[in-house]
Coordinates of C-alpha atoms in Angstrom, one line a residue:
X18 CA 1.6 25.2 -37.3
X19 CA 1.8 24.9 -33.5
X20 CA -1.4 23.6 -31.9
X21 CA 0.2 23.5 -28.3
X22 CA -2.6 25.6 -26.8
X23 CA -5.2 23.5 -28.0
X24 CA -3.3 20.4 -26.7
X25 CA -2.8 22.0 -23.4
X26 CA -6.5 23.1 -23.1
X27 CA -7.5 19.6 -24.0
X28 CA -5.4 18.1 -21.2
X29 CA -7.0 20.3 -18.6
X30 CA -10.5 19.2 -19.7
X31 CA -9.2 15.5 -19.7
X32 CA -7.9 16.1 -16.1
X33 CA -11.3 17.5 -15.1
X34 CA -13.0 14.6 -16.8
X35 CA -10.8 12.1 -15.0
X36 CA -11.4 13.5 -11.6
X37 CA -15.1 13.9 -12.3
X38 CA -15.4 10.3 -13.6
X39 CA -13.5 9.0 -10.4
X40 CA -15.9 11.1 -8.2
X41 CA -18.8 9.3 -9.9
X42 CA -17.3 5.8 -9.6
X43 CA -17.1 6.7 -5.8
X44 CA -20.8 7.7 -5.8
X45 CA -21.7 4.5 -7.6
X46 CA -19.9 2.4 -5.2
X47 CA -21.1 4.2 -2.1
X48 CA -24.7 3.9 -3.2
X49 CA -24.3 0.1 -4.5
X50 CA -26.8 -2.2 -2.9
X51 CA -29.4 -2.3 -1.9
X52 CA -28.6 -5.6 0.2
X53 CA -25.3 -6.6 -1.3
X54 CA -23.3 -3.5 -1.8
X55 CA -21.9 -0.6 0.6
X56 CA -25.3 1.4 0.6
X57 CA -24.0 4.1 2.5
X58 CA -25.7 6.9 0.3
X59 CA -28.9 7.0 -1.6
X60 CA -28.9 8.6 -5.1
X61 CA -32.0 10.1 -6.2
X62 CA -34.1 7.9 -8.5
X63 CA -34.0 9.4 -12.0
X64 CA -35.9 6.6 -13.9
X65 CA -37.5 3.4 -13.3
X66 CA -35.4 0.8 -11.3
X67 CA -33.2 -2.0 -12.8
X68 CA -34.9 -4.4 -15.3
X69 CA -33.5 -7.2 -13.6
X70 CA -33.8 -6.2 -10.0
X71 CA -37.3 -4.4 -9.1
X72 CA -36.8 -1.8 -6.6
X73 CA -33.0 -0.9 -7.2
X74 CA -32.0 2.6 -8.1
X75 CA -29.6 2.5 -10.8
X76 CA -26.8 5.2 -10.8
X77 CA -27.8 6.5 -14.2
X78 CA -26.6 10.1 -13.7
X79 CA -23.0 9.1 -12.6
X80 CA -22.9 6.5 -15.2
X81 CA -23.8 9.2 -18.0
X82 CA -20.9 11.3 -16.5
X83 CA -18.6 8.4 -16.9
X84 CA -19.5 8.2 -20.4
X85 CA -18.8 11.9 -21.0
X86 CA -15.4 11.5 -19.3
X87 CA -14.7 8.6 -21.6
X88 CA -15.5 10.8 -24.6
X89 CA -13.4 13.7 -23.4
X90 CA -10.4 11.4 -22.9
X91 CA -10.8 10.1 -26.4
X92 CA -11.2 13.4 -27.8
X93 CA -8.0 14.5 -26.0
X94 CA -6.2 11.6 -27.8
X95 CA -7.9 12.8 -31.2
X96 CA -6.5 16.3 -30.5
X97 CA -3.0 15.2 -29.6
X98 CA -2.7 13.1 -32.7
X99 CA -4.1 15.8 -34.9
X100 CA -1.8 18.4 -33.3
X101 CA 1.2 16.1 -33.7
X102 CA 0.3 15.5 -37.5
X103 CA 0.9 19.1 -38.5
X104 CA 3.9 19.7 -40.8
X105 CA 6.2 22.7 -40.7
X106 CA 4.0 25.9 -40.3
X107 CA 0.8 23.9 -41.5
X108 CA -1.7 21.8 -39.7
X109 CA -4.4 20.5 -42.0
X110 CA -6.3 18.8 -39.0
X111 CA -7.2 21.8 -37.1
X112 CA -10.9 21.3 -38.0
X113 CA -11.0 18.0 -36.0
X114 CA -9.0 19.7 -33.3
X115 CA -11.6 22.4 -32.9
X116 CA -14.4 20.1 -33.2
X117 CA -13.2 17.8 -30.6
X118 CA -12.3 20.6 -28.2
X119 CA -15.8 22.1 -28.7
X120 CA -17.3 18.7 -28.2
X121 CA -15.5 18.2 -25.0
X122 CA -16.4 21.8 -23.6
X123 CA -19.8 21.3 -24.3
X124 CA -20.4 17.9 -23.2
X125 CA -18.4 18.2 -20.0
X126 CA -20.4 21.5 -19.0
X127 CA -23.7 19.5 -19.5
X128 CA -22.5 16.6 -17.5
X129 CA -21.2 18.9 -14.7
X130 CA -24.7 20.6 -14.5
X131 CA -26.7 17.4 -14.8
X132 CA -24.7 15.7 -12.0
X133 CA -25.2 18.7 -9.7
X134 CA -28.8 19.2 -10.4
X135 CA -30.2 15.7 -10.7
X136 CA -27.7 13.8 -8.5
X137 CA -25.6 15.5 -6.0
X138 CA -28.4 17.8 -4.8
X139 CA -30.5 14.8 -4.0
X140 CA -28.0 12.6 -2.3
X141 CA -28.9 11.4 1.4
X142 CA -27.0 9.5 3.7
X143 CA -28.2 5.9 4.7
X144 CA -28.1 6.5 8.2
X145 CA -29.3 2.8 9.1
X146 CA -26.5 1.3 7.3
X147 CA -23.9 3.8 8.5
X148 CA -25.1 3.1 12.1
X149 CA -24.9 -0.6 11.7
X150 CA -21.5 -0.4 9.9
X151 CA -20.2 1.7 12.9
X152 CA -21.8 -0.6 15.4
X153 CA -20.3 -3.7 13.9
X154 CA -16.8 -2.1 13.3
X155 CA -13.9 -3.8 15.1
X156 CA -12.1 -0.5 14.9
X157 CA -14.3 0.7 17.8
X158 CA -11.7 -1.0 20.1
X159 CA -9.1 1.6 19.3
X160 CA -11.3 4.3 21.0
X161 CA -11.5 2.1 23.9
X162 CA -7.9 0.9 24.1
X163 CA -6.9 3.7 26.5
X164 CA -9.6 2.8 28.9
X165 CA -9.6 -1.1 29.0
X166 CA -6.1 -1.7 28.0
X167 CA -4.4 -3.2 25.0
X168 CA -4.8 -6.8 26.0
X169 CA -8.5 -6.4 26.7
X170 CA -8.9 -4.5 23.5
X171 CA -7.2 -7.2 21.6
X172 CA -9.3 -10.1 23.1
X173 CA -12.5 -8.1 22.4
X174 CA -11.6 -7.5 18.7
X175 CA -10.8 -11.2 18.2
X176 CA -13.9 -12.3 19.9
X177 CA -16.0 -9.9 17.9
X178 CA -14.6 -11.0 14.6
X179 CA -14.9 -14.7 15.6
X180 CA -18.6 -14.6 16.8
X181 CA -19.9 -11.6 14.6
X182 CA -20.9 -9.8 17.8
X183 CA -20.5 -6.1 18.5
X184 CA -17.7 -4.6 20.3
X185 CA -19.9 -2.7 22.5
X186 CA -21.9 -5.7 23.5
X187 CA -18.9 -7.7 24.4
X188 CA -17.5 -4.9 26.4
X189 CA -20.7 -4.6 28.3
X190 CA -21.0 -8.4 28.8
X191 CA -17.6 -8.7 30.3
X192 CA -18.1 -5.8 32.6
X193 CA -14.9 -3.8 31.2
X194 CA -16.7 -0.4 31.5
X195 CA -20.1 0.9 32.6
X196 CA -22.8 1.6 30.0
X197 CA -22.8 5.3 30.4
X198 CA -19.1 5.4 30.0
X199 CA -19.1 3.2 27.1
X200 CA -21.9 5.2 25.3
X201 CA -19.9 8.5 26.0
X202 CA -16.7 7.2 24.5
X203 CA -18.3 5.7 21.3
X204 CA -20.4 9.0 20.7
X205 CA -19.3 10.1 17.1
X206 CA -18.7 13.7 18.5
X207 CA -16.1 12.5 20.8

């Protein structure tokens, strides 16, 4: 018996699981820290912090969604193998197909709701870390290039990299632009 519809449905669920897991990996990376990671976003605390690092918020909701995704991917393999194992017009493995498909749907639905309600709805931006990252970015010279020239922009970038100082600080120190102009050019809205 052809179980192609089950295989196709499982494939769609697997695709959703892969994308959801990838998004959770991004959340885990963007929230990593508090000092050594990116720390660009804050995930809501769901349980007591790390057992080895007091004060750290573990990304437990994205991690549980990752695990559900792994399960859905595994169920897809089970469904694929069970569908392939049929002979002529008979497939004795439909029970495991339906069990795995039901499990994937149920767990994926619960994972999506949990992620939305207990994680995504409480995400905040770590504005201090983001501001520091922008202020220390060598990429700022790109916005200044048309105003200070390529050579000066290159020199500023090299010095900022070598010294660890900020681009804006060096531009002001060297008198390449007035403070008001520099502030206007580096506004995020521009």
